[in-house]
């Protein structure tokens, strides 16, 4: 049996489509973990990235912290978090957020830094306040890059959120963990396929967001 | 009036960009800051809207120290135009222009109407209103930059090399447009350039700065050309300042002659009576047709002859002596053709006559400069001016 047969068998089994261990339920759980982790990471990464990018200060410190965070293994962090605070959603969120903050932070910082300085100079010269310069001059132009930082963070979260299953939570990781344990490779492949589908969906959402939110003057189309 | 009062700017790294500079910038005129790269022009300009704070000295706007004004209010009362226009890529042209009115709390509709009005004023077709900056040429973007700076009708306009990134033809168009707008609006404009020709063309007053941010000379352009304060200013003005100075002399006083201007159907007697070896032949309306040799003409139908081209005519009064001289130099006969607004010949004038007029004008101007030097002019007329005047 090859992988495609596994996939086919997994999805055509009607027992996989309902109940607390059904695909819709697990999919939804996975989406929820991912959204929550992304929201928390964005709430940390975006403001810090925007502010340091605007002032141009703290860039080196930022790169240092981001690289250090990237070096941390997610699974190790999960184990550590569980040891420290026990089971639950929080220990899962910690590695996911630590994973997602660096790409958001660094890309946002770079995005704002790389905005053409002359419109900023013109805006300041016409008496625009700094907050307005950041949000109405720099951010609209930096937006495609900022979105790409969020997108890569989201993709990493979606694929890594499978670790939730190791601490008895749900999500698509359930199929992979349980499948491996039960030597049910149909389940493993099915779960992995679902994660890939969710990743593709994430890409589509970000593509649409880019179309809607980025000005045609910046997209140049 | 903007008064720059012995202002010094020392950057944190120790660079002295501006050194005890004092300037009085008159209202409703264009004051140009010109000088080689790095001489502190931009720094000076940016101290006026407090983008740069002076280390020493003060700047007064209508008698009040600009330090006393809130910085945003100060900047909103001064339009600011920079080299590459600095347009907002994500906003349409009309919204770019409406930026300051919107910041001042105008309604969207009113701000857009104002923007459309300004597009016309700076010579932009209103069909461009919904476009984005990347869809405009460099020259058009620069016009948008000017329109945006004018949008809230600020009394002061600060311009930092606004036309230096466009090609010479477009630049000339933008310069002419600025002069026209200035004619209509009468703003107090401070204009930075490193191009001395631009300075002379646009400036009511020109401040020449030298390396280290020191003022070399502050004078009207004509005076700059006739009496450069020192060797630095003279070098900066370039080799042909004598010729360029003629731009400031009117051609109205030129003595024209009509003795050699004849209609195409002139009689042989009329031709024989002409004093010069060449005749300017005109049509029935008095418009020039070309030059004919006087000798050997039978008369009757000069238009049938092979005529020499009459070149470019000049309009006495409207054109300068420089244009008149240029016409004479380019003319195959050495005579310049003068026409009225309607293109009808009013007379011709020889290179020699123009040369005499130039000498006379210089003598008169020198005497005038001599007088104004005693009444507090900042310039120091050079001693050895013999090559140009007298
Ligand atoms: N932020 C700064 N920090 C340190 N030195 C500066 C700074 N800005 C300008 N300078 C220096 O001050 C001097 C004057 O600079 P400024 O930009 O005013 O010159 P400029 O006349 O406008 O030159 P250009 O024609 O090249 O634009 C230069 O030597 C420049 O290197
Ligand atoms: Mg400059």
JSON list of N, CA, C and O in Angstrom, two decimals, chain B residues 78-124:
[
{"chain": "B", "resi": 78, "resn": "UNK", "atom": "N", "xyz": [3.97, 75.82, 6.75]},
{"chain": "B", "resi": 78, "resn": "UNK", "atom": "CA", "xyz": [5.02, 75.89, 5.73]},
{"chain": "B", "resi": 78, "resn": "UNK", "atom": "C", "xyz": [4.94, 74.69, 4.81]},
{"chain": "B", "resi": 78, "resn": "UNK", "atom": "O", "xyz": [5.03, 73.55, 5.26]},
{"chain": "B", "resi": 79, "resn": "UNK", "atom": "N", "xyz": [4.74, 74.93, 3.52]},
{"chain": "B", "resi": 79, "resn": "UNK", "atom": "CA", "xyz": [4.77, 73.82, 2.58]},
{"chain": "B", "resi": 79, "resn": "UNK", "atom": "C", "xyz": [6.19, 73.31, 2.45]},
{"chain": "B", "resi": 79, "resn": "UNK", "atom": "O", "xyz": [7.14, 74.08, 2.61]},
{"chain": "B", "resi": 80, "resn": "UNK", "atom": "N", "xyz": [6.34, 72.02, 2.20]},
{"chain": "B", "resi": 80, "resn": "UNK", "atom": "CA", "xyz": [7.68, 71.43, 2.15]},
{"chain": "B", "resi": 80, "resn": "UNK", "atom": "C", "xyz": [7.75, 70.52, 0.93]},
{"chain": "B", "resi": 80, "resn": "UNK", "atom": "O", "xyz": [6.96, 69.58, 0.81]},
{"chain": "B", "resi": 81, "resn": "UNK", "atom": "N", "xyz": [8.67, 70.82, 0.04]},
{"chain": "B", "resi": 81, "resn": "UNK", "atom": "CA", "xyz": [8.81, 70.02, -1.19]},
{"chain": "B", "resi": 81, "resn": "UNK", "atom": "C", "xyz": [10.23, 69.48, -1.24]},
{"chain": "B", "resi": 81, "resn": "UNK", "atom": "O", "xyz": [11.18, 70.23, -1.04]},
{"chain": "B", "resi": 82, "resn": "UNK", "atom": "N", "xyz": [10.37, 68.16, -1.48]},
{"chain": "B", "resi": 82, "resn": "UNK", "atom": "CA", "xyz": [11.71, 67.57, -1.49]},
{"chain": "B", "resi": 82, "resn": "UNK", "atom": "C", "xyz": [12.05, 66.98, -2.84]},
{"chain": "B", "resi": 82, "resn": "UNK", "atom": "O", "xyz": [11.19, 66.89, -3.73]},
{"chain": "B", "resi": 83, "resn": "UNK", "atom": "N", "xyz": [13.30, 66.56, -2.95]},
{"chain": "B", "resi": 83, "resn": "UNK", "atom": "CA", "xyz": [13.86, 66.20, -4.25]},
{"chain": "B", "resi": 83, "resn": "UNK", "atom": "C", "xyz": [13.05, 65.17, -5.04]},
{"chain": "B", "resi": 83, "resn": "UNK", "atom": "O", "xyz": [12.70, 65.42, -6.17]},
{"chain": "B", "resi": 84, "resn": "UNK", "atom": "N", "xyz": [12.76, 64.02, -4.44]},
{"chain": "B", "resi": 84, "resn": "UNK", "atom": "CA", "xyz": [12.04, 63.02, -5.21]},
{"chain": "B", "resi": 84, "resn": "UNK", "atom": "C", "xyz": [10.54, 63.04, -4.93]},
{"chain": "B", "resi": 84, "resn": "UNK", "atom": "O", "xyz": [9.87, 62.04, -5.02]},
{"chain": "B", "resi": 85, "resn": "UNK", "atom": "N", "xyz": [10.06, 64.23, -4.58]},
{"chain": "B", "resi": 85, "resn": "UNK", "atom": "CA", "xyz": [8.64, 64.46, -4.31]},
{"chain": "B", "resi": 85, "resn": "UNK", "atom": "C", "xyz": [8.17, 63.80, -3.02]},
{"chain": "B", "resi": 85, "resn": "UNK", "atom": "O", "xyz": [7.43, 64.38, -2.26]},
{"chain": "B", "resi": 86, "resn": "UNK", "atom": "N", "xyz": [8.65, 62.57, -2.75]},
{"chain": "B", "resi": 86, "resn": "UNK", "atom": "CA", "xyz": [8.27, 61.90, -1.51]},
{"chain": "B", "resi": 86, "resn": "UNK", "atom": "C", "xyz": [6.77, 61.68, -1.41]},
{"chain": "B", "resi": 86, "resn": "UNK", "atom": "O", "xyz": [6.17, 61.89, -0.37]},
{"chain": "B", "resi": 87, "resn": "UNK", "atom": "N", "xyz": [6.17, 61.24, -2.51]},
{"chain": "B", "resi": 87, "resn": "UNK", "atom": "CA", "xyz": [4.72, 61.01, -2.48]},
{"chain": "B", "resi": 87, "resn": "UNK", "atom": "C", "xyz": [4.40, 59.73, -1.71]},
{"chain": "B", "resi": 87, "resn": "UNK", "atom": "O", "xyz": [5.24, 58.85, -1.59]},
{"chain": "B", "resi": 88, "resn": "UNK", "atom": "N", "xyz": [3.18, 59.65, -1.21]},
{"chain": "B", "resi": 88, "resn": "UNK", "atom": "CA", "xyz": [2.73, 58.45, -0.51]},
{"chain": "B", "resi": 88, "resn": "UNK", "atom": "C", "xyz": [2.25, 57.44, -1.54]},
{"chain": "B", "resi": 88, "resn": "UNK", "atom": "O", "xyz": [1.23, 57.65, -2.20]},
{"chain": "B", "resi": 89, "resn": "UNK", "atom": "N", "xyz": [3.01, 56.34, -1.66]},
{"chain": "B", "resi": 89, "resn": "UNK", "atom": "CA", "xyz": [2.76, 55.35, -2.71]},
{"chain": "B", "resi": 89, "resn": "UNK", "atom": "C", "xyz": [1.36, 54.75, -2.62]},
{"chain": "B", "resi": 89, "resn": "UNK", "atom": "O", "xyz": [0.80, 54.32, -3.62]},
{"chain": "B", "resi": 90, "resn": "UNK", "atom": "N", "xyz": [0.83, 54.66, -1.40]},
{"chain": "B", "resi": 90, "resn": "UNK", "atom": "CA", "xyz": [-0.42, 53.93, -1.21]},
{"chain": "B", "resi": 90, "resn": "UNK", "atom": "C", "xyz": [-1.64, 54.82, -1.38]},
{"chain": "B", "resi": 90, "resn": "UNK", "atom": "O", "xyz": [-2.76, 54.36, -1.26]},
{"chain": "B", "resi": 91, "resn": "UNK", "atom": "N", "xyz": [-1.41, 56.11, -1.63]},
{"chain": "B", "resi": 91, "resn": "UNK", "atom": "CA", "xyz": [-2.55, 57.01, -1.79]},
{"chain": "B", "resi": 91, "resn": "UNK", "atom": "C", "xyz": [-2.63, 57.52, -3.22]},
{"chain": "B", "resi": 91, "resn": "UNK", "atom": "O", "xyz": [-1.61, 57.74, -3.86]},
{"chain": "B", "resi": 92, "resn": "UNK", "atom": "N", "xyz": [-3.85, 57.75, -3.67]},
{"chain": "B", "resi": 92, "resn": "UNK", "atom": "CA", "xyz": [-4.03, 58.30, -5.00]},
{"chain": "B", "resi": 92, "resn": "UNK", "atom": "C", "xyz": [-3.50, 59.73, -5.02]},
{"chain": "B", "resi": 92, "resn": "UNK", "atom": "O", "xyz": [-3.25, 60.33, -3.98]},
{"chain": "B", "resi": 93, "resn": "UNK", "atom": "N", "xyz": [-3.36, 60.26, -6.23]},
{"chain": "B", "resi": 93, "resn": "UNK", "atom": "CA", "xyz": [-2.82, 61.61, -6.38]},
{"chain": "B", "resi": 93, "resn": "UNK", "atom": "C", "xyz": [-3.68, 62.61, -5.61]},
{"chain": "B", "resi": 93, "resn": "UNK", "atom": "O", "xyz": [-3.17, 63.44, -4.85]},
{"chain": "B", "resi": 94, "resn": "UNK", "atom": "N", "xyz": [-5.00, 62.50, -5.76]},
{"chain": "B", "resi": 94, "resn": "UNK", "atom": "CA", "xyz": [-5.88, 63.48, -5.11]},
{"chain": "B", "resi": 94, "resn": "UNK", "atom": "C", "xyz": [-5.75, 63.37, -3.59]},
{"chain": "B", "resi": 94, "resn": "UNK", "atom": "O", "xyz": [-5.71, 64.38, -2.89]},
{"chain": "B", "resi": 95, "resn": "UNK", "atom": "N", "xyz": [-5.60, 62.16, -3.08]},
{"chain": "B", "resi": 95, "resn": "UNK", "atom": "CA", "xyz": [-5.47, 62.00, -1.63]},
{"chain": "B", "resi": 95, "resn": "UNK", "atom": "C", "xyz": [-4.09, 62.43, -1.12]},
{"chain": "B", "resi": 95, "resn": "UNK", "atom": "O", "xyz": [-3.96, 62.90, 0.01]},
{"chain": "B", "resi": 96, "resn": "UNK", "atom": "N", "xyz": [-3.08, 62.26, -1.96]},
{"chain": "B", "resi": 96, "resn": "UNK", "atom": "CA", "xyz": [-1.77, 62.79, -1.60]},
{"chain": "B", "resi": 96, "resn": "UNK", "atom": "C", "xyz": [-1.85, 64.30, -1.40]},
{"chain": "B", "resi": 96, "resn": "UNK", "atom": "O", "xyz": [-1.37, 64.83, -0.40]},
{"chain": "B", "resi": 97, "resn": "UNK", "atom": "N", "xyz": [-2.47, 64.96, -2.37]},
{"chain": "B", "resi": 97, "resn": "UNK", "atom": "CA", "xyz": [-2.54, 66.43, -2.31]},
{"chain": "B", "resi": 97, "resn": "UNK", "atom": "C", "xyz": [-3.40, 66.88, -1.13]},
{"chain": "B", "resi": 97, "resn": "UNK", "atom": "O", "xyz": [-3.13, 67.91, -0.51]},
{"chain": "B", "resi": 98, "resn": "UNK", "atom": "N", "xyz": [-4.42, 66.08, -0.80]},
{"chain": "B", "resi": 98, "resn": "UNK", "atom": "CA", "xyz": [-5.34, 66.47, 0.27]},
{"chain": "B", "resi": 98, "resn": "UNK", "atom": "C", "xyz": [-4.80, 66.19, 1.67]},
{"chain": "B", "resi": 98, "resn": "UNK", "atom": "O", "xyz": [-5.49, 66.43, 2.66]},
{"chain": "B", "resi": 99, "resn": "UNK", "atom": "N", "xyz": [-3.56, 65.68, 1.76]},
{"chain": "B", "resi": 99, "resn": "UNK", "atom": "CA", "xyz": [-3.04, 65.25, 3.07]},
{"chain": "B", "resi": 99, "resn": "UNK", "atom": "C", "xyz": [-3.12, 66.32, 4.16]},
{"chain": "B", "resi": 99, "resn": "UNK", "atom": "O", "xyz": [-3.70, 66.08, 5.23]},
{"chain": "B", "resi": 100, "resn": "UNK", "atom": "N", "xyz": [-2.54, 67.49, 3.89]},
{"chain": "B", "resi": 100, "resn": "UNK", "atom": "CA", "xyz": [-2.50, 68.50, 4.95]},
{"chain": "B", "resi": 100, "resn": "UNK", "atom": "C", "xyz": [-3.90, 69.04, 5.28]},
{"chain": "B", "resi": 100, "resn": "UNK", "atom": "O", "xyz": [-4.27, 69.14, 6.45]},
{"chain": "B", "resi": 101, "resn": "UNK", "atom": "N", "xyz": [-4.72, 69.36, 4.27]},
{"chain": "B", "resi": 101, "resn": "UNK", "atom": "CA", "xyz": [-6.09, 69.77, 4.62]},
{"chain": "B", "resi": 101, "resn": "UNK", "atom": "C", "xyz": [-6.81, 68.74, 5.49]},
{"chain": "B", "resi": 101, "resn": "UNK", "atom": "O", "xyz": [-7.49, 69.09, 6.46]},
{"chain": "B", "resi": 102, "resn": "UNK", "atom": "N", "xyz": [-6.61, 67.45, 5.18]},
{"chain": "B", "resi": 102, "resn": "UNK", "atom": "CA", "xyz": [-7.26, 66.41, 6.00]},
{"chain": "B", "resi": 102, "resn": "UNK", "atom": "C", "xyz": [-6.71, 66.43, 7.42]},
{"chain": "B", "resi": 102, "resn": "UNK", "atom": "O", "xyz": [-7.45, 66.28, 8.38]},
{"chain": "B", "resi": 103, "resn": "UNK", "atom": "N", "xyz": [-5.37, 66.65, 7.52]},
{"chain": "B", "resi": 103, "resn": "UNK", "atom": "CA", "xyz": [-4.75, 66.71, 8.85]},
{"chain": "B", "resi": 103, "resn": "UNK", "atom": "C", "xyz": [-5.31, 67.89, 9.64]},
{"chain": "B", "resi": 103, "resn": "UNK", "atom": "O", "xyz": [-5.42, 67.84, 10.86]},
{"chain": "B", "resi": 104, "resn": "UNK", "atom": "N", "xyz": [-5.65, 68.95, 8.91]},
{"chain": "B", "resi": 104, "resn": "UNK", "atom": "CA", "xyz": [-6.19, 70.14, 9.57]},
{"chain": "B", "resi": 104, "resn": "UNK", "atom": "C", "xyz": [-7.68, 70.00, 9.87]},
{"chain": "B", "resi": 104, "resn": "UNK", "atom": "O", "xyz": [-8.32, 70.93, 10.35]},
{"chain": "B", "resi": 105, "resn": "UNK", "atom": "N", "xyz": [-8.24, 68.83, 9.52]},
{"chain": "B", "resi": 105, "resn": "UNK", "atom": "CA", "xyz": [-9.61, 68.56, 9.90]},
{"chain": "B", "resi": 105, "resn": "UNK", "atom": "C", "xyz": [-10.66, 68.93, 8.86]},
{"chain": "B", "resi": 105, "resn": "UNK", "atom": "O", "xyz": [-11.85, 68.95, 9.16]},
{"chain": "B", "resi": 106, "resn": "UNK", "atom": "N", "xyz": [-10.22, 69.19, 7.63]},
{"chain": "B", "resi": 106, "resn": "UNK", "atom": "CA", "xyz": [-11.21, 69.46, 6.59]},
{"chain": "B", "resi": 106, "resn": "UNK", "atom": "C", "xyz": [-11.99, 68.19, 6.29]},
{"chain": "B", "resi": 106, "resn": "UNK", "atom": "O", "xyz": [-11.49, 67.09, 6.45]},
{"chain": "B", "resi": 107, "resn": "UNK", "atom": "N", "xyz": [-13.22, 68.35, 5.80]},
{"chain": "B", "resi": 107, "resn": "UNK", "atom": "CA", "xyz": [-14.00, 67.19, 5.37]},
{"chain": "B", "resi": 107, "resn": "UNK", "atom": "C", "xyz": [-13.39, 66.61, 4.11]},
{"chain": "B", "resi": 107, "resn": "UNK", "atom": "O", "xyz": [-12.66, 67.28, 3.39]},
{"chain": "B", "resi": 108, "resn": "UNK", "atom": "N", "xyz": [-13.68, 65.33, 3.87]},
{"chain": "B", "resi": 108, "resn": "UNK", "atom": "CA", "xyz": [-13.08, 64.63, 2.74]},
{"chain": "B", "resi": 108, "resn": "UNK", "atom": "C", "xyz": [-13.43, 65.32, 1.41]},
{"chain": "B", "resi": 108, "resn": "UNK", "atom": "O", "xyz": [-12.58, 65.52, 0.55]},
{"chain": "B", "resi": 109, "resn": "UNK", "atom": "N", "xyz": [-14.71, 65.66, 1.28]},
{"chain": "B", "resi": 109, "resn": "UNK", "atom": "CA", "xyz": [-15.17, 66.26, 0.03]},
{"chain": "B", "resi": 109, "resn": "UNK", "atom": "C", "xyz": [-14.46, 67.58, -0.25]},
{"chain": "B", "resi": 109, "resn": "UNK", "atom": "O", "xyz": [-13.94, 67.81, -1.33]},
{"chain": "B", "resi": 110, "resn": "UNK", "atom": "N", "xyz": [-14.43, 68.42, 0.76]},
{"chain": "B", "resi": 110, "resn": "UNK", "atom": "CA", "xyz": [-13.83, 69.74, 0.59]},
{"chain": "B", "resi": 110, "resn": "UNK", "atom": "C", "xyz": [-12.34, 69.62, 0.28]},
{"chain": "B", "resi": 110, "resn": "UNK", "atom": "O", "xyz": [-11.81, 70.32, -0.59]},
{"chain": "B", "resi": 111, "resn": "UNK", "atom": "N", "xyz": [-11.67, 68.69, 0.97]},
{"chain": "B", "resi": 111, "resn": "UNK", "atom": "CA", "xyz": [-10.24, 68.49, 0.74]},
{"chain": "B", "resi": 111, "resn": "UNK", "atom": "C", "xyz": [-9.98, 68.01, -0.68]},
{"chain": "B", "resi": 111, "resn": "UNK", "atom": "O", "xyz": [-9.03, 68.44, -1.33]},
{"chain": "B", "resi": 112, "resn": "UNK", "atom": "N", "xyz": [-10.85, 67.14, -1.18]},
{"chain": "B", "resi": 112, "resn": "UNK", "atom": "CA", "xyz": [-10.66, 66.63, -2.54]},
{"chain": "B", "resi": 112, "resn": "UNK", "atom": "C", "xyz": [-10.92, 67.71, -3.58]},
{"chain": "B", "resi": 112, "resn": "UNK", "atom": "O", "xyz": [-10.25, 67.77, -4.61]},
{"chain": "B", "resi": 113, "resn": "UNK", "atom": "N", "xyz": [-11.91, 68.55, -3.31]},
{"chain": "B", "resi": 113, "resn": "UNK", "atom": "CA", "xyz": [-12.17, 69.65, -4.24]},
{"chain": "B", "resi": 113, "resn": "UNK", "atom": "C", "xyz": [-10.97, 70.58, -4.31]},
{"chain": "B", "resi": 113, "resn": "UNK", "atom": "O", "xyz": [-10.55, 71.02, -5.38]},
{"chain": "B", "resi": 114, "resn": "UNK", "atom": "N", "xyz": [-10.43, 70.86, -3.13]},
{"chain": "B", "resi": 114, "resn": "UNK", "atom": "CA", "xyz": [-9.25, 71.71, -3.06]},
{"chain": "B", "resi": 114, "resn": "UNK", "atom": "C", "xyz": [-8.09, 71.07, -3.83]},
{"chain": "B", "resi": 114, "resn": "UNK", "atom": "O", "xyz": [-7.36, 71.73, -4.56]},
{"chain": "B", "resi": 115, "resn": "UNK", "atom": "N", "xyz": [-7.95, 69.74, -3.68]},
{"chain": "B", "resi": 115, "resn": "UNK", "atom": "CA", "xyz": [-6.87, 69.03, -4.37]},
{"chain": "B", "resi": 115, "resn": "UNK", "atom": "C", "xyz": [-7.03, 69.14, -5.89]},
{"chain": "B", "resi": 115, "resn": "UNK", "atom": "O", "xyz": [-6.06, 69.37, -6.61]},
{"chain": "B", "resi": 116, "resn": "UNK", "atom": "N", "xyz": [-8.27, 69.01, -6.36]},
{"chain": "B", "resi": 116, "resn": "UNK", "atom": "CA", "xyz": [-8.51, 69.09, -7.80]},
{"chain": "B", "resi": 116, "resn": "UNK", "atom": "C", "xyz": [-8.15, 70.48, -8.32]},
{"chain": "B", "resi": 116, "resn": "UNK", "atom": "O", "xyz": [-7.55, 70.64, -9.38]},
{"chain": "B", "resi": 117, "resn": "UNK", "atom": "N", "xyz": [-8.50, 71.48, -7.52]},
{"chain": "B", "resi": 117, "resn": "UNK", "atom": "CA", "xyz": [-8.20, 72.86, -7.87]},
{"chain": "B", "resi": 117, "resn": "UNK", "atom": "C", "xyz": [-6.67, 73.04, -8.00]},
{"chain": "B", "resi": 117, "resn": "UNK", "atom": "O", "xyz": [-6.19, 73.67, -8.94]},
{"chain": "B", "resi": 118, "resn": "UNK", "atom": "N", "xyz": [-5.95, 72.44, -7.05]},
{"chain": "B", "resi": 118, "resn": "UNK", "atom": "CA", "xyz": [-4.49, 72.58, -7.07]},
{"chain": "B", "resi": 118, "resn": "UNK", "atom": "C", "xyz": [-3.85, 71.84, -8.22]},
{"chain": "B", "resi": 118, "resn": "UNK", "atom": "O", "xyz": [-2.84, 72.26, -8.76]},
{"chain": "B", "resi": 119, "resn": "UNK", "atom": "N", "xyz": [-4.45, 70.72, -8.61]},
{"chain": "B", "resi": 119, "resn": "UNK", "atom": "CA", "xyz": [-3.91, 69.98, -9.75]},
{"chain": "B", "resi": 119, "resn": "UNK", "atom": "C", "xyz": [-3.91, 70.87, -10.96]},
{"chain": "B", "resi": 119, "resn": "UNK", "atom": "O", "xyz": [-2.94, 70.91, -11.73]},
{"chain": "B", "resi": 120, "resn": "UNK", "atom": "N", "xyz": [-4.99, 71.61, -11.14]},
{"chain": "B", "resi": 120, "resn": "UNK", "atom": "CA", "xyz": [-5.05, 72.52, -12.28]},
{"chain": "B", "resi": 120, "resn": "UNK", "atom": "C", "xyz": [-4.02, 73.62, -12.15]},
{"chain": "B", "resi": 120, "resn": "UNK", "atom": "O", "xyz": [-3.34, 73.98, -13.11]},
{"chain": "B", "resi": 121, "resn": "UNK", "atom": "N", "xyz": [-3.88, 74.10, -10.94]},
{"chain": "B", "resi": 121, "resn": "UNK", "atom": "CA", "xyz": [-2.94, 75.20, -10.74]},
{"chain": "B", "resi": 121, "resn": "UNK", "atom": "C", "xyz": [-1.51, 74.83, -11.09]},
{"chain": "B", "resi": 121, "resn": "UNK", "atom": "O", "xyz": [-0.77, 75.63, -11.63]},
{"chain": "B", "resi": 122, "resn": "UNK", "atom": "N", "xyz": [-1.12, 73.59, -10.78]},
{"chain": "B", "resi": 122, "resn": "UNK", "atom": "CA", "xyz": [0.25, 73.19, -11.08]},
{"chain": "B", "resi": 122, "resn": "UNK", "atom": "C", "xyz": [0.36, 72.52, -12.46]},
{"chain": "B", "resi": 122, "resn": "UNK", "atom": "O", "xyz": [1.39, 71.92, -12.78]},
{"chain": "B", "resi": 123, "resn": "UNK", "atom": "N", "xyz": [-0.69, 72.62, -13.24]},
{"chain": "B", "resi": 123, "resn": "UNK", "atom": "CA", "xyz": [-0.61, 72.11, -14.60]},
{"chain": "B", "resi": 123, "resn": "UNK", "atom": "C", "xyz": [-0.72, 70.60, -14.72]},
{"chain": "B", "resi": 123, "resn": "UNK", "atom": "O", "xyz": [-0.10, 70.00, -15.58]},
{"chain": "B", "resi": 124, "resn": "UNK", "atom": "N", "xyz": [-1.54, 69.99, -13.85]},
{"chain": "B", "resi": 124, "resn": "UNK", "atom": "CA", "xyz": [-1.77, 68.55, -13.96]},
{"chain": "B", "resi": 124, "resn": "UNK", "atom": "C", "xyz": [-3.20, 68.32, -14.42]},
{"chain": "B", "resi": 124, "resn": "UNK", "atom": "O", "xyz": [-4.12, 68.94, -13.91]}
]
